[in-house]
Structures are given as structure tokens and as C-alpha cells.
């Protein structure tokens, strides 16, 4: 695999190293990591990303963001519930207000 040294957004240079990568508590092994000596930012190159994805899939942790939800009609409004794991993960239980908007015909986006 080709290792290209390209500049970091901070103005520094990206270097390569082998590092033990842990994502969501899963040990993904020793992977190629790009890093910047100046700002300390780390990036996973595509090859390493694929390995991480594979490891998380094996652990059943990949794609857990997609959950089925149900809609209830309540007067002219619709009520729904957010899955508990998702609420916990993003700290939604501490949020009081947000914004909702349409993204196309069949997709809603909620920001908080
Ligand atoms: Zn940098």
C-alpha cells in the first residue's frame, strides 16, 4: 500500500505509524495510522478503516445506529420514541430543545 505524506490541515505533515487501534472497546489490532506530529491529530487510512469496520461487524457493533421506530398518531401530531441505547449514547436525555427538518420526501433530520 502506498504511503503518501500529505499536509495536515494545521500546516504540519502527516506521518505514518503502526498503532494498536481500539474502537468502541474492540481491539482492532496493529494498524497503519496517519498522524500529525504538530497538532496530534490521527487519521485512519482507508485500508485501516476497512479492518476496523470488519472487527466491529464481528463484534456486532457496526451499524447499530439504524433502529426501527414506531409512529403513533396523537391528534394531528405523530409521536415516536427514540431507542434507549441511542438516547444514552448521544446524551439525548439531557437535551431540551432541537430542530427537525425534512431532507427529501422520506427522511427527517433532527439536530440538537
Ligand atoms: Zn496537524
mmCIF file of N, CA and C and ligand atoms in Angstrom, residues 8 10 12 36 38-41, ligand 1:
data_model
loop_
_atom_site.group_PDB
_atom_site.id
_atom_site.type_symbol
_atom_site.label_atom_id
_atom_site.label_comp_id
_atom_site.label_asym_id
_atom_site.label_seq_id
_atom_site.Cartn_x
_atom_site.Cartn_y
_atom_site.Cartn_z
ATOM 1 N N UNK A 8 -1.140 18.192 6.760
ATOM 2 C CA UNK A 8 -2.254 18.224 7.706
ATOM 3 C C UNK A 8 -2.930 19.588 7.607
ATOM 4 N N UNK A 10 -3.494 21.610 9.776
ATOM 5 C CA UNK A 10 -2.859 22.557 10.687
ATOM 6 C C UNK A 10 -1.582 23.140 10.095
ATOM 7 N N UNK A 12 1.031 21.155 9.434
ATOM 8 C CA UNK A 12 2.074 20.156 9.699
ATOM 9 C C UNK A 12 2.092 19.098 8.615
ATOM 10 N N UNK A 36 -0.249 13.489 12.811
ATOM 11 C CA UNK A 36 0.452 14.752 12.664
ATOM 12 C C UNK A 36 1.219 15.025 13.955
ATOM 13 N N UNK A 38 2.517 17.772 14.861
ATOM 14 C CA UNK A 38 2.303 19.124 15.388
ATOM 15 C C UNK A 38 0.992 19.244 16.173
ATOM 16 N N UNK A 39 -0.142 18.849 15.583
ATOM 17 C CA UNK A 39 -1.418 19.013 16.291
ATOM 18 C C UNK A 39 -1.860 17.715 16.978
ATOM 19 N N UNK A 40 -1.185 16.600 16.670
ATOM 20 C CA UNK A 40 -1.524 15.340 17.333
ATOM 21 C C UNK A 40 -2.742 14.648 16.749
ATOM 22 N N UNK A 41 -3.285 15.201 15.672
ATOM 23 C CA UNK A 41 -4.460 14.606 15.024
ATOM 24 C C UNK A 41 -4.092 13.262 14.402
HETATM 25 ZN ZN1 LIG B 1 -1.702 18.740 12.219
#
